[in-house]
PDB file of C-alpha atoms in Angstrom:
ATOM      1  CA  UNK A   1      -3.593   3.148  42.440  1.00 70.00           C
ATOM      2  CA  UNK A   2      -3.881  -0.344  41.842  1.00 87.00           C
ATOM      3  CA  UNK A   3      -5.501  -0.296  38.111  1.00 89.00           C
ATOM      4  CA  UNK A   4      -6.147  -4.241  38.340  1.00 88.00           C
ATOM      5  CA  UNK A   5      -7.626  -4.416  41.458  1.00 89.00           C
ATOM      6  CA  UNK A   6      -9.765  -1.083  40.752  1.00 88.00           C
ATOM      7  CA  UNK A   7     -10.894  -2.767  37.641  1.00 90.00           C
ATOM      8  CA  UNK A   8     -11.623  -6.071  39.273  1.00 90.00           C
ATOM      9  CA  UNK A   9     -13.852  -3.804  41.851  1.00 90.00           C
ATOM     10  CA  UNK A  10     -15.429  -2.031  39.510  1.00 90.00           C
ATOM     11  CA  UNK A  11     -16.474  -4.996  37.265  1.00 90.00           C
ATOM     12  CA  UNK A  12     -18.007  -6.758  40.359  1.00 89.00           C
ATOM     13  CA  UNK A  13     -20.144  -3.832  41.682  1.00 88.00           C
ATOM     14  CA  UNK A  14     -21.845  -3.532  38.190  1.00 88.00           C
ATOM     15  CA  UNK A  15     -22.365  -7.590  38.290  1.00 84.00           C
ATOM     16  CA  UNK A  16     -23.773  -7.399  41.696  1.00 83.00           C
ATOM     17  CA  UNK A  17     -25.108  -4.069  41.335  1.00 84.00           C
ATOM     18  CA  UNK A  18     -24.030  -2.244  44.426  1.00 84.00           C
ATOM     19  CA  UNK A  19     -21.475  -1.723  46.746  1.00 87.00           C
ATOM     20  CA  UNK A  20     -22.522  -3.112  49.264  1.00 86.00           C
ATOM     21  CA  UNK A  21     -22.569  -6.903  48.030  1.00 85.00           C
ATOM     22  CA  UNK A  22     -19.408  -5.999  45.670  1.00 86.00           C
ATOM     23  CA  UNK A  23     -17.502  -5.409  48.512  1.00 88.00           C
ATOM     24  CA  UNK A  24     -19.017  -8.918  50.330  1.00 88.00           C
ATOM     25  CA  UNK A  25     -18.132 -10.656  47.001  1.00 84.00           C
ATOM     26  CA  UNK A  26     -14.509  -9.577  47.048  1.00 87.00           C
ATOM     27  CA  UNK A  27     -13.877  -9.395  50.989  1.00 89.00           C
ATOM     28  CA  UNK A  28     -12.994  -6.134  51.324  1.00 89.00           C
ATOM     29  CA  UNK A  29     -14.431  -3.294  52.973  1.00 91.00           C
ATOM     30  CA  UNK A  30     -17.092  -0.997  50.927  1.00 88.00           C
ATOM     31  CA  UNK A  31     -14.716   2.136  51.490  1.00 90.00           C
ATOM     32  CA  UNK A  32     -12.001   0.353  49.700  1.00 90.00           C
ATOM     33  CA  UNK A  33     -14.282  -0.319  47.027  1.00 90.00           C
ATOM     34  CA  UNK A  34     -15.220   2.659  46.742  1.00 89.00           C
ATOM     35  CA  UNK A  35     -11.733   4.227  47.396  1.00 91.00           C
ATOM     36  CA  UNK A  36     -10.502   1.944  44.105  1.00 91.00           C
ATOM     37  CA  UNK A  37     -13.330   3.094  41.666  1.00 90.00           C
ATOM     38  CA  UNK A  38     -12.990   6.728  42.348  1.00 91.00           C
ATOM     39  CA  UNK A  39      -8.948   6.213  42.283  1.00 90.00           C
ATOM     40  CA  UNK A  40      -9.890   4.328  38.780  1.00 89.00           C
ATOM     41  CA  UNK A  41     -12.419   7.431  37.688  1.00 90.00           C
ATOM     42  CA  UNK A  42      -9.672   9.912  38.111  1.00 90.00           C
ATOM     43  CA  UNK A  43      -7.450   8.335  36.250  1.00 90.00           C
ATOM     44  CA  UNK A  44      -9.562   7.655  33.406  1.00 89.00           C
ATOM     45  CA  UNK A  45     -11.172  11.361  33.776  1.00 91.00           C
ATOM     46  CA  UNK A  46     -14.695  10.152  33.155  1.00 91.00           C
ATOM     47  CA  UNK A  47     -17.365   8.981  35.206  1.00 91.00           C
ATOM     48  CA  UNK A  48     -18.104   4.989  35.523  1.00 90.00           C
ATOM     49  CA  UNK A  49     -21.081   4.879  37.610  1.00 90.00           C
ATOM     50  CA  UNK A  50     -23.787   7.419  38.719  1.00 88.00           C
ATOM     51  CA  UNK A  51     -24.608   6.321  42.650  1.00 80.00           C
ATOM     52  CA  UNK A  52     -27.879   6.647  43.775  1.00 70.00           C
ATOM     53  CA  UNK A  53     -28.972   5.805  47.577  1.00 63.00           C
ATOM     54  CA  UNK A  54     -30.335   2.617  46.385  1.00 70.00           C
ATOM     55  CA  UNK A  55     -28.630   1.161  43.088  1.00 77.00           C
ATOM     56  CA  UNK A  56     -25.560   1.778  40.628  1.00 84.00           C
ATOM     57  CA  UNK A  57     -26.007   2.903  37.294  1.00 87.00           C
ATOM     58  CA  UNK A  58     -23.523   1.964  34.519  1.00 89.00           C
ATOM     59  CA  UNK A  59     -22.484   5.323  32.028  1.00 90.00           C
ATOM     60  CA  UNK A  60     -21.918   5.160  28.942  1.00 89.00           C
ATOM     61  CA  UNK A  61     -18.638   5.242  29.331  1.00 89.00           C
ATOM     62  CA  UNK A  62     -18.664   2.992  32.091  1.00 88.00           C
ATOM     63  CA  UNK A  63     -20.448  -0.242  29.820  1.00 89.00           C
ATOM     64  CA  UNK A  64     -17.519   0.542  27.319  1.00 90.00           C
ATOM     65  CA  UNK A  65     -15.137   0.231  29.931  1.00 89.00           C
ATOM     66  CA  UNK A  66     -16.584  -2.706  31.692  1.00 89.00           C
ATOM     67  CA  UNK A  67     -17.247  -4.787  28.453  1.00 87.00           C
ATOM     68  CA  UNK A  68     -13.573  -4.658  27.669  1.00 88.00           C
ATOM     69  CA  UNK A  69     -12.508  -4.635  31.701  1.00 88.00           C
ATOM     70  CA  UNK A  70     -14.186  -7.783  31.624  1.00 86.00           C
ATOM     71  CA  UNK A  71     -12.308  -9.333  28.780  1.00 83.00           C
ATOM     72  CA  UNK A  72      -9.090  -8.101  30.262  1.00 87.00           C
ATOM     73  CA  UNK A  73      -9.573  -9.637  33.647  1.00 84.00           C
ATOM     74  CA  UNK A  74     -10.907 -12.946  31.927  1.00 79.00           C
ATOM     75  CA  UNK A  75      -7.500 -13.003  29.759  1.00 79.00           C
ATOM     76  CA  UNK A  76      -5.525 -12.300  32.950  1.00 81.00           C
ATOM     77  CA  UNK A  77      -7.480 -15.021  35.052  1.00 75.00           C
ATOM     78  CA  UNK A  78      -6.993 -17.782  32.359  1.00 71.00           C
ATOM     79  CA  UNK A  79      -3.263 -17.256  31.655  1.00 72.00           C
ATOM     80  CA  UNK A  80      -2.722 -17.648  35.449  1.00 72.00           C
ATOM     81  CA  UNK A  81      -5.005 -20.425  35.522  1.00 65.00           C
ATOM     82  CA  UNK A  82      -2.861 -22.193  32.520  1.00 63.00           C
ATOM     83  CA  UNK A  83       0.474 -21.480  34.218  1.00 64.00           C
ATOM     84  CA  UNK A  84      -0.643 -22.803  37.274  1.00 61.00           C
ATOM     85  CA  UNK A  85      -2.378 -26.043  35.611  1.00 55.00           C
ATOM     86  CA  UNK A  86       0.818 -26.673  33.961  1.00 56.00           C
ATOM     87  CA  UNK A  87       2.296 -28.477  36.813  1.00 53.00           C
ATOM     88  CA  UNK A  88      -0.688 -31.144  36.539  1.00 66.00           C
ATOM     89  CA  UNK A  89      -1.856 -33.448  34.340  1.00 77.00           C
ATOM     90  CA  UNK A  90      -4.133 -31.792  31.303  1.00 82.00           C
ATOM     91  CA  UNK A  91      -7.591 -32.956  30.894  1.00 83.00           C
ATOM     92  CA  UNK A  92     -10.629 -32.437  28.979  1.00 86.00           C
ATOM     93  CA  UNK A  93     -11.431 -32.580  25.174  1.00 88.00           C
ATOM     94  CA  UNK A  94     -10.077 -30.900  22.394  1.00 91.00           C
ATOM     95  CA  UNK A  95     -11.345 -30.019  19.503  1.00 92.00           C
ATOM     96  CA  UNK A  96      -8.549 -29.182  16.828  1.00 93.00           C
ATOM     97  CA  UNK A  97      -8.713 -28.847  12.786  1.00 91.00           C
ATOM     98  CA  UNK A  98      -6.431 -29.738  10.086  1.00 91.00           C
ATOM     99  CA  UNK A  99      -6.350 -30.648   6.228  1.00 88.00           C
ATOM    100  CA  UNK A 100      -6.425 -34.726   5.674  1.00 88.00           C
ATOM    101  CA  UNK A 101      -2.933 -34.234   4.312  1.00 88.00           C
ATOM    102  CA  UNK A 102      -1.370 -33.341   7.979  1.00 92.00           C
ATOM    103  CA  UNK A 103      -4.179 -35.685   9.411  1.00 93.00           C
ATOM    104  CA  UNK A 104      -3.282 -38.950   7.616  1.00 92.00           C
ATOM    105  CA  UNK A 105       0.263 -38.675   7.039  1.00 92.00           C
ATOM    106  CA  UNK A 106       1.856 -37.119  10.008  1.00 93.00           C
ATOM    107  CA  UNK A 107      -0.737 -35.970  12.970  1.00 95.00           C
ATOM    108  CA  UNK A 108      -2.427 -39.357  13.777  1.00 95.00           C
ATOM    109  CA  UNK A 109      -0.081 -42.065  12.705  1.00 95.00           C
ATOM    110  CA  UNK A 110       1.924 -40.067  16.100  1.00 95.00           C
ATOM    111  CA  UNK A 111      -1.094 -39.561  18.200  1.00 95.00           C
ATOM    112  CA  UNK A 112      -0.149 -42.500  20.542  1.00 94.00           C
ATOM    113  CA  UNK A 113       2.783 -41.096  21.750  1.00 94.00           C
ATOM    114  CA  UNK A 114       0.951 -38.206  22.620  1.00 95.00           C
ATOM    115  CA  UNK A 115      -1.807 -40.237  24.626  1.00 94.00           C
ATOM    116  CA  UNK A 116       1.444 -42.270  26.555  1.00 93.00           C
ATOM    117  CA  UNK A 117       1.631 -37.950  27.921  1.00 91.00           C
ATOM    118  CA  UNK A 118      -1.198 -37.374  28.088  1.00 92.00           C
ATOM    119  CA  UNK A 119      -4.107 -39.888  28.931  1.00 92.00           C
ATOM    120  CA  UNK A 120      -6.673 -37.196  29.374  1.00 90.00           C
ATOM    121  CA  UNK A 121      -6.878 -34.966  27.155  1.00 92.00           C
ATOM    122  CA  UNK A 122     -10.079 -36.182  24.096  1.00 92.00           C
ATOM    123  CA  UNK A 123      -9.249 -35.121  20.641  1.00 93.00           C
ATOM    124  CA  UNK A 124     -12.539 -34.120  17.950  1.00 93.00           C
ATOM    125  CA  UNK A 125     -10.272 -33.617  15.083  1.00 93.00           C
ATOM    126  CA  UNK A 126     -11.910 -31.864  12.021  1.00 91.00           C
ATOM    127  CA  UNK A 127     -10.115 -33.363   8.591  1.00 89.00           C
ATOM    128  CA  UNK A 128     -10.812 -31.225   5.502  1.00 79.00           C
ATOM    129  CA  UNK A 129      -9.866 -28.008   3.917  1.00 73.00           C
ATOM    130  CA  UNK A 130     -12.875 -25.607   4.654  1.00 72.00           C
ATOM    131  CA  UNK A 131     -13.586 -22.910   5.832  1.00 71.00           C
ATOM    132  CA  UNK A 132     -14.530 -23.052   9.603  1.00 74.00           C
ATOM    133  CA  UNK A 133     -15.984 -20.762  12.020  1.00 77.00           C
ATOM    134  CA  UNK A 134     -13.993 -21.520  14.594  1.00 74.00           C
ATOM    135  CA  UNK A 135     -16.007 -19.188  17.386  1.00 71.00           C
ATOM    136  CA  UNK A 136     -19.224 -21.033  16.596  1.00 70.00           C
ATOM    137  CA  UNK A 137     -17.783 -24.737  16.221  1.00 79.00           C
ATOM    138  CA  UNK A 138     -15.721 -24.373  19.736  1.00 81.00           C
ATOM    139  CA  UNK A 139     -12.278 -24.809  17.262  1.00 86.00           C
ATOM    140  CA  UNK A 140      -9.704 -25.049  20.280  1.00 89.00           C
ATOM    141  CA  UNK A 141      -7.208 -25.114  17.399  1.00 91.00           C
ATOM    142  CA  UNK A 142      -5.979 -25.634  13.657  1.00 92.00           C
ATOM    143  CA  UNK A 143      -3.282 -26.734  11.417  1.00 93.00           C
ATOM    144  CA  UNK A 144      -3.445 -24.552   8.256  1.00 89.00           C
ATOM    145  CA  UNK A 145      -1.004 -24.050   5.301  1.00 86.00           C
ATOM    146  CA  UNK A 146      -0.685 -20.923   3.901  1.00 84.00           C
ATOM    147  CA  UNK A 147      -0.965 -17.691   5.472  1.00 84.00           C
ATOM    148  CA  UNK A 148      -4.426 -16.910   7.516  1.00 81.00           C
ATOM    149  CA  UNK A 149      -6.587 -13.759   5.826  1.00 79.00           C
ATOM    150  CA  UNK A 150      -8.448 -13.882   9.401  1.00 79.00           C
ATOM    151  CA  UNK A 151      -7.197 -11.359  11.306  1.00 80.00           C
ATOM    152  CA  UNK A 152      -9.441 -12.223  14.363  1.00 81.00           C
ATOM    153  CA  UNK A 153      -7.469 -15.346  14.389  1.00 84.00           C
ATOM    154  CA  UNK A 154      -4.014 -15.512  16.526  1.00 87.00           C
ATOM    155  CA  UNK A 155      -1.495 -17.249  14.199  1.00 90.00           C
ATOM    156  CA  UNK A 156       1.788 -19.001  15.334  1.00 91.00           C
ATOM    157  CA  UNK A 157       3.973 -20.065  12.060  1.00 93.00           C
ATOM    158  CA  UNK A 158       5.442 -23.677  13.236  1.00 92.00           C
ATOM    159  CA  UNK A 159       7.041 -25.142   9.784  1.00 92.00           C
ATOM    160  CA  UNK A 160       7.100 -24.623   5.973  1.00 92.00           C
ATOM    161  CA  UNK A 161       6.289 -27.550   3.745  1.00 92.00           C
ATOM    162  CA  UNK A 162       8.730 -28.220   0.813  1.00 93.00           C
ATOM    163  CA  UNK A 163       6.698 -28.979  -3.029  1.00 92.00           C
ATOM    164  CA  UNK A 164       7.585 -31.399  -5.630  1.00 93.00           C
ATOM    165  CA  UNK A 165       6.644 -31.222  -9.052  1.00 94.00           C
ATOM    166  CA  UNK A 166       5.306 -35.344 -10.112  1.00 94.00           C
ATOM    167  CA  UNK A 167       3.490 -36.976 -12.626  1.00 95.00           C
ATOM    168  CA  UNK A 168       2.591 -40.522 -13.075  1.00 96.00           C
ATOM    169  CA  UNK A 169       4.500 -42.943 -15.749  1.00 96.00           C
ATOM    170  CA  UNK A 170       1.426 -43.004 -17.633  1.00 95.00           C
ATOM    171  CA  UNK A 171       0.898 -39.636 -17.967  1.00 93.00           C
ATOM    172  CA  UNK A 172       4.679 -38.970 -19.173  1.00 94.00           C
ATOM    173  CA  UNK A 173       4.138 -42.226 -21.542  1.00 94.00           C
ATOM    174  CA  UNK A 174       0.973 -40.726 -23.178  1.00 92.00           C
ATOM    175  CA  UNK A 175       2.153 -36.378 -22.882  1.00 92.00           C
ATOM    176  CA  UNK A 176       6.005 -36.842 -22.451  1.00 92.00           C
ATOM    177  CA  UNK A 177       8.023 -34.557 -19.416  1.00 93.00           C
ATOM    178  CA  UNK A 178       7.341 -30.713 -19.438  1.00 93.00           C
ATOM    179  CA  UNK A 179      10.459 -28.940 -19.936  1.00 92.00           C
ATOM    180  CA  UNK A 180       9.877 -25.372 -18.549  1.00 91.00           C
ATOM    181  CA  UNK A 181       7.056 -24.524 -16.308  1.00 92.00           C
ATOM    182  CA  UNK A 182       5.253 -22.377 -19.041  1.00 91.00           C
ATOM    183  CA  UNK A 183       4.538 -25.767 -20.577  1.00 90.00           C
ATOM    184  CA  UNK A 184       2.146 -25.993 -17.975  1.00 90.00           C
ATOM    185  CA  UNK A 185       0.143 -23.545 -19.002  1.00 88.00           C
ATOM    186  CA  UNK A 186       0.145 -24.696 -22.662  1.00 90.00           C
ATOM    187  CA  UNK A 187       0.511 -28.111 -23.494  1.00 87.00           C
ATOM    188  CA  UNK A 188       0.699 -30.007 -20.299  1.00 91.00           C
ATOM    189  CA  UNK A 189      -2.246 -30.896 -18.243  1.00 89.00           C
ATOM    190  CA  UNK A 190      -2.277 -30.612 -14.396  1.00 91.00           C
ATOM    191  CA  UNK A 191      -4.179 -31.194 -11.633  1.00 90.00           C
ATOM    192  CA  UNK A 192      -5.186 -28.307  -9.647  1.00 86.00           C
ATOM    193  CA  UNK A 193      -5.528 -27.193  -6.206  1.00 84.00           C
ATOM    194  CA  UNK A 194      -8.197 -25.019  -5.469  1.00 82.00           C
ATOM    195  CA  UNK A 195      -9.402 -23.591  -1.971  1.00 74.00           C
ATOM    196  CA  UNK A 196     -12.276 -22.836   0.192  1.00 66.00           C
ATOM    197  CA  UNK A 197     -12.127 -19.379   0.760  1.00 63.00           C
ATOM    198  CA  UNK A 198     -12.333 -18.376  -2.729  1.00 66.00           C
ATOM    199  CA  UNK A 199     -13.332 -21.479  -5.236  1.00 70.00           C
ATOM    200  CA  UNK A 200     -10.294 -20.634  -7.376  1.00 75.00           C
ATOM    201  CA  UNK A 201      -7.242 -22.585  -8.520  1.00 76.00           C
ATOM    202  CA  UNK A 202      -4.144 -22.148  -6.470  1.00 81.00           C
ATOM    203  CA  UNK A 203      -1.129 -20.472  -9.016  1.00 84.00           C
ATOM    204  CA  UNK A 204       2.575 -22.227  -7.649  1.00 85.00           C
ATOM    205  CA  UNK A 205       5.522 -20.285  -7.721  1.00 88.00           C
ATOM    206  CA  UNK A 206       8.630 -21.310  -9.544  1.00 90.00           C
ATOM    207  CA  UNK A 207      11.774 -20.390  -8.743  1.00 92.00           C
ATOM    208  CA  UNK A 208      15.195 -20.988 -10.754  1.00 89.00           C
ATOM    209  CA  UNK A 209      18.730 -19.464 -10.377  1.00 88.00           C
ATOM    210  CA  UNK A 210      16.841 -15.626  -9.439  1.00 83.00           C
ATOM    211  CA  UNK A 211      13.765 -16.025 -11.833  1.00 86.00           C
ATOM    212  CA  UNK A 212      10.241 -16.712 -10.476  1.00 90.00           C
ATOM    213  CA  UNK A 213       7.668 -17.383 -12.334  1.00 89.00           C
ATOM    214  CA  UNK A 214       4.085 -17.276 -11.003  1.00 88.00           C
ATOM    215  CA  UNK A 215       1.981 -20.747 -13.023  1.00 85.00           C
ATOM    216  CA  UNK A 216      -1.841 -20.221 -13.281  1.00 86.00           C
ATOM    217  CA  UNK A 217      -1.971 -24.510 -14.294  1.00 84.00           C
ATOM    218  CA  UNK A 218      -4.016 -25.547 -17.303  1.00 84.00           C
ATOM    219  CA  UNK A 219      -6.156 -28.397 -15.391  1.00 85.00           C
ATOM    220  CA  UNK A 220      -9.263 -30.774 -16.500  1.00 85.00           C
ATOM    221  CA  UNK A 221      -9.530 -31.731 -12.696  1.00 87.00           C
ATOM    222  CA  UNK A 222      -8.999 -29.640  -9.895  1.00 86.00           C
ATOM    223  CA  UNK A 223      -9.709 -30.649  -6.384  1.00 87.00           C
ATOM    224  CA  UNK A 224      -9.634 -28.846  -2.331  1.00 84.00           C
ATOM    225  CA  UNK A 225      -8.509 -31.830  -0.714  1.00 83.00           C
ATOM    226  CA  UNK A 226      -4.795 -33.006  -0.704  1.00 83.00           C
ATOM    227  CA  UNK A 227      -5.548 -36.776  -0.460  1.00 86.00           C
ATOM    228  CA  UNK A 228      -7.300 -36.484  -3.548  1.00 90.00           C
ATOM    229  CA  UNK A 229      -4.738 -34.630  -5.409  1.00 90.00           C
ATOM    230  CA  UNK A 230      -2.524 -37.069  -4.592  1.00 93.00           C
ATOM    231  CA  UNK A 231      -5.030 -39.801  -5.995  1.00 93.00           C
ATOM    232  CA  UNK A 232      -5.305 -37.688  -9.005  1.00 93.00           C
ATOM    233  CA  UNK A 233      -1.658 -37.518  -9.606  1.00 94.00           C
ATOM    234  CA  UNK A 234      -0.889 -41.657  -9.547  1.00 95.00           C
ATOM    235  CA  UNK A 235      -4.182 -41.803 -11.928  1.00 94.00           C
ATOM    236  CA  UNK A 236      -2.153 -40.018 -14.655  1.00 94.00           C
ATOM    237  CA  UNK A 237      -4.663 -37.292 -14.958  1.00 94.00           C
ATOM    238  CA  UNK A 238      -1.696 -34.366 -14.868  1.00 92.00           C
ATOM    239  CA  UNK A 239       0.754 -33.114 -13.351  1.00 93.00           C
ATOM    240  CA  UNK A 240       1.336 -32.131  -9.951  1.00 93.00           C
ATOM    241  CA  UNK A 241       3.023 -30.334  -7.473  1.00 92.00           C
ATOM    242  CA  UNK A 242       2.532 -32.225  -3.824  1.00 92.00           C
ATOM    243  CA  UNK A 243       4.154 -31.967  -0.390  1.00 92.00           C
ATOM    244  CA  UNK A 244       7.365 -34.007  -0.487  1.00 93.00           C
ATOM    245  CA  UNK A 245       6.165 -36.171   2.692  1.00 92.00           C
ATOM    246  CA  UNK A 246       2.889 -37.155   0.447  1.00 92.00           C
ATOM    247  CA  UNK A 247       5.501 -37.994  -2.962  1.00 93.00           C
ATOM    248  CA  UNK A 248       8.051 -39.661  -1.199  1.00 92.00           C
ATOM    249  CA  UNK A 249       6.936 -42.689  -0.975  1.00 93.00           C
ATOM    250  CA  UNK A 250       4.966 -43.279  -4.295  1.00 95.00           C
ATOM    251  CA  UNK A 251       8.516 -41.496  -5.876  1.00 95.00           C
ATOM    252  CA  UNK A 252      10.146 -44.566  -4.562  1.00 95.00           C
ATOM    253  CA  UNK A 253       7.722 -47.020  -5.591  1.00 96.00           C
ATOM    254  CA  UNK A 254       8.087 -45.651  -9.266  1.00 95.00           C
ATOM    255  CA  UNK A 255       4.291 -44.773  -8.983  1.00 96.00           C
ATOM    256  CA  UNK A 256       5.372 -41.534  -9.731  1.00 96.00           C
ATOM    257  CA  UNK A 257       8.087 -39.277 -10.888  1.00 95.00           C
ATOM    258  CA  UNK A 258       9.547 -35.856 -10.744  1.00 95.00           C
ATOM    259  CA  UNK A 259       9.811 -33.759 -13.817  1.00 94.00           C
ATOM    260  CA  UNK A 260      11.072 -30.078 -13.548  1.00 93.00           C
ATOM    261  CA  UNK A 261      13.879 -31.124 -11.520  1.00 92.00           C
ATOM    262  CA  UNK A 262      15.246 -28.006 -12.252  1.00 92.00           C
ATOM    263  CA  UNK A 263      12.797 -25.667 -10.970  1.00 92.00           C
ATOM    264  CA  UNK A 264      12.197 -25.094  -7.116  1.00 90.00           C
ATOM    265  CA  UNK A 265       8.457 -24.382  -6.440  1.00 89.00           C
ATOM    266  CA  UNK A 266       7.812 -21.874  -3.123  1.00 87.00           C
ATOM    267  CA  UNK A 267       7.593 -24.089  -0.156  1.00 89.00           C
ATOM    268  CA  UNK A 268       4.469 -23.526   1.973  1.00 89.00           C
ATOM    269  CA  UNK A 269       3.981 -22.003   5.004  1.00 92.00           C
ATOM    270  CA  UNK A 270       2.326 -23.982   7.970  1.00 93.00           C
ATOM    271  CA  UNK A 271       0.555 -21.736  10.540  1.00 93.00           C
ATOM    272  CA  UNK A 272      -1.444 -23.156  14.331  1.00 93.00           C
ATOM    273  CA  UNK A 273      -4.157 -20.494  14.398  1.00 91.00           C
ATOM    274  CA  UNK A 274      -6.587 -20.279  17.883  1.00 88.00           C
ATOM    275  CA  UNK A 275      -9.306 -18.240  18.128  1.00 83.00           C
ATOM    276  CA  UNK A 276      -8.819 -15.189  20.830  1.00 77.00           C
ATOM    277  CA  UNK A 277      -8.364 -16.818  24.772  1.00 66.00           C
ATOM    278  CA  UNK A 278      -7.904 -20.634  23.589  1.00 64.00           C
ATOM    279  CA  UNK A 279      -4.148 -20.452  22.761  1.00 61.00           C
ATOM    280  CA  UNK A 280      -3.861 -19.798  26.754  1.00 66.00           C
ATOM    281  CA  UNK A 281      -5.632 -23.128  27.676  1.00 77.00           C
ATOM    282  CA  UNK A 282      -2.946 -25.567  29.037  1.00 82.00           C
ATOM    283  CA  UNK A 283      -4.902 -29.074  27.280  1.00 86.00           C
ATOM    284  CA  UNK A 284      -4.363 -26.897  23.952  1.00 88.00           C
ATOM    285  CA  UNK A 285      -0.930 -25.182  25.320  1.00 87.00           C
ATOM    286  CA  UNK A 286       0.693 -29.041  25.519  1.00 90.00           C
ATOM    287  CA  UNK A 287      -1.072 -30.395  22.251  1.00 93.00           C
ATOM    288  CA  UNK A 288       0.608 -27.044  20.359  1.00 92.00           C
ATOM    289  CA  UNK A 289       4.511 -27.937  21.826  1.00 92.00           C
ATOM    290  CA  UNK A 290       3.658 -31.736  21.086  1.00 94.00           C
ATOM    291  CA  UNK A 291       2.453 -30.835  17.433  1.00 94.00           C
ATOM    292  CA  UNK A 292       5.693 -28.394  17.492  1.00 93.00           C
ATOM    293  CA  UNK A 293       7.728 -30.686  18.118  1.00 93.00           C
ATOM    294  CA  UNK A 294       6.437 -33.501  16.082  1.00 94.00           C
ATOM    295  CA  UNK A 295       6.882 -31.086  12.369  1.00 92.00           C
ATOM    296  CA  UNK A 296      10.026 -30.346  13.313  1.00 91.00           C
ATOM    297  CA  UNK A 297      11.467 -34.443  13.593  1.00 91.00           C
ATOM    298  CA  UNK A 298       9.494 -35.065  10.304  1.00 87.00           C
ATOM    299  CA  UNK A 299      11.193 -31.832   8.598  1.00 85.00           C
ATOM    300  CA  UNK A 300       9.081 -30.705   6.358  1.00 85.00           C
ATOM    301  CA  UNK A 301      10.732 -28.585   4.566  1.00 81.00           C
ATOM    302  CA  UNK A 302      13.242 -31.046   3.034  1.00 75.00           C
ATOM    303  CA  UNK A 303      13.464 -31.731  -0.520  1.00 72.00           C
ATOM    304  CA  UNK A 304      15.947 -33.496  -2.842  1.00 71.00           C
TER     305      UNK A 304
END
């Protein structure tokens, strides 16, 4: 037996709810329909449909197995459509989320070479660190650090993002340099990351020659938006532990500098999540390998 094509059969004589136009709808003669639905009820050693001499009634069984037929044959149908489309130009718009961080300093500053590739594909790009429904908003995509607690969600993990513990000159003029990251918790102020899942303050992990230690920061200000921390840290207003590709500059500018240099703080990880069916489409399918691509040239994960 031919389980897809039984399944495609069966599928269409519940939409069209008999054989008779099932068998129009799919070209093939009614006995074959019905051949591959009773081949596909022996197998399955329950009954699908109960026949009357006038309609087709669905089991109980047989809307459990249809509702997830269905989903299988969609799945099927849109990863051949994507292969297939991948010989043409992508169009259509996207809609794709990501923290400002990735936004401003790495995703759109690139976007043109993307649109040189590909002319017609229209980007709605979400900036913020939120938590999104990504079913209900029609999220084709996301950029997310840290890993995703939705298990709904298909997650790819692209890059890791190396930390750098900062503070401003003012700050170190008024506090002095922490020492040891305990100081931190003590007699150092920071500024805080905290996120929208839970409201609470991020802890960072510090790492030196085998010890970790896990920081819970003491903070006046803490904030669930990277540009701001960022703000925060060149105001003076504690320290900080940012992305290296947000530091860098300001580092050499002297609008900030390292402290701890010691102490290695857990880089990380960067994850594209898609809701079920989306990672398949080929407008997202190039945007992923051309987002891919683009984290690894700006290497992430490299510290001094």
């Amino acid at each position: 037996m031919d389980q897809l094509s039984a399944m495609r059969a069966f599928v269409r004589v519940v939409d069209m709810g008999n054989f008779t136009r099932a068998s129009e709808a799919l070209n093939m003669p009614k006995a074959t329909v019905t051949n591959l639905i009773q081949g596909l009820e022996a197998h399955l050693h329950t009954k699908l449909l109960n026949r009357t001499t006038r309609r087709v009634v669905v089991t109980t069984d047989g809307a459990l197995y249809y509702e997830r037929a269905t989903r299988i044959i969609a799945e099927i149908d849109e990863l051949d459509t994507s292969l297939a489309a991948s010989y043409t130009l992508p169009s259509g718009r996207l809609r794709v989320e990501m923290a400002g961080a990735f936004a401003d300093w790495i995703v759109i500053p690139a976007l043109g070479d993307f649109y040189l590739k590909f002319p017609e594909i229209h980007i709605d790009m979400g900036v913020g660190d939120r938590t999104v429904d990504y079913l209900a908003e029609n999220v084709d995509c996301a950029l997310r650090g840290g890993v995703p607690t939705d298990q709904s969600l298909i997650a790819r993990r692209v890059a890791e993002v190396s930390l750098i513990t900062c503070a401003a000159p003012r700050y170190i003029e008024k506090h002095g340099a922490p020492i040891h990251p305990c100081e931190l918790e003590t007699d150092h102020q920071c500024v805080s990351y905290f996120t929208a899942l839970n409201n609470r303050a991020v802890a960072f992990d510090f790492r030196k020659d085998g010890e970790m230690l896990e920081i819970n920061a003491r903070h006046n200000l803490a904030v669930n938006d990277a540009r701001s921390f960022l703000s925060a840290a060149l105001a003076g207003l504690g320290v900080a532990p940012l992305p290296y590709f947000m530091a860098a500059e300001p580092l050499a500018r002297g609008e900030l500098v390292r402290v701890l240099p010691d102490w290695q703080i857990d880089p990380i990880p960067l994850y594209i999540v898609y809701p079920p069916n989306r990672h398949l489409s080929n407008k997202v399918r190039v945007f992923v390998d051309w987002l891919v691509q683009l984290l690894a040239d700006r290497k992430l994960d490299v510290a001094p």
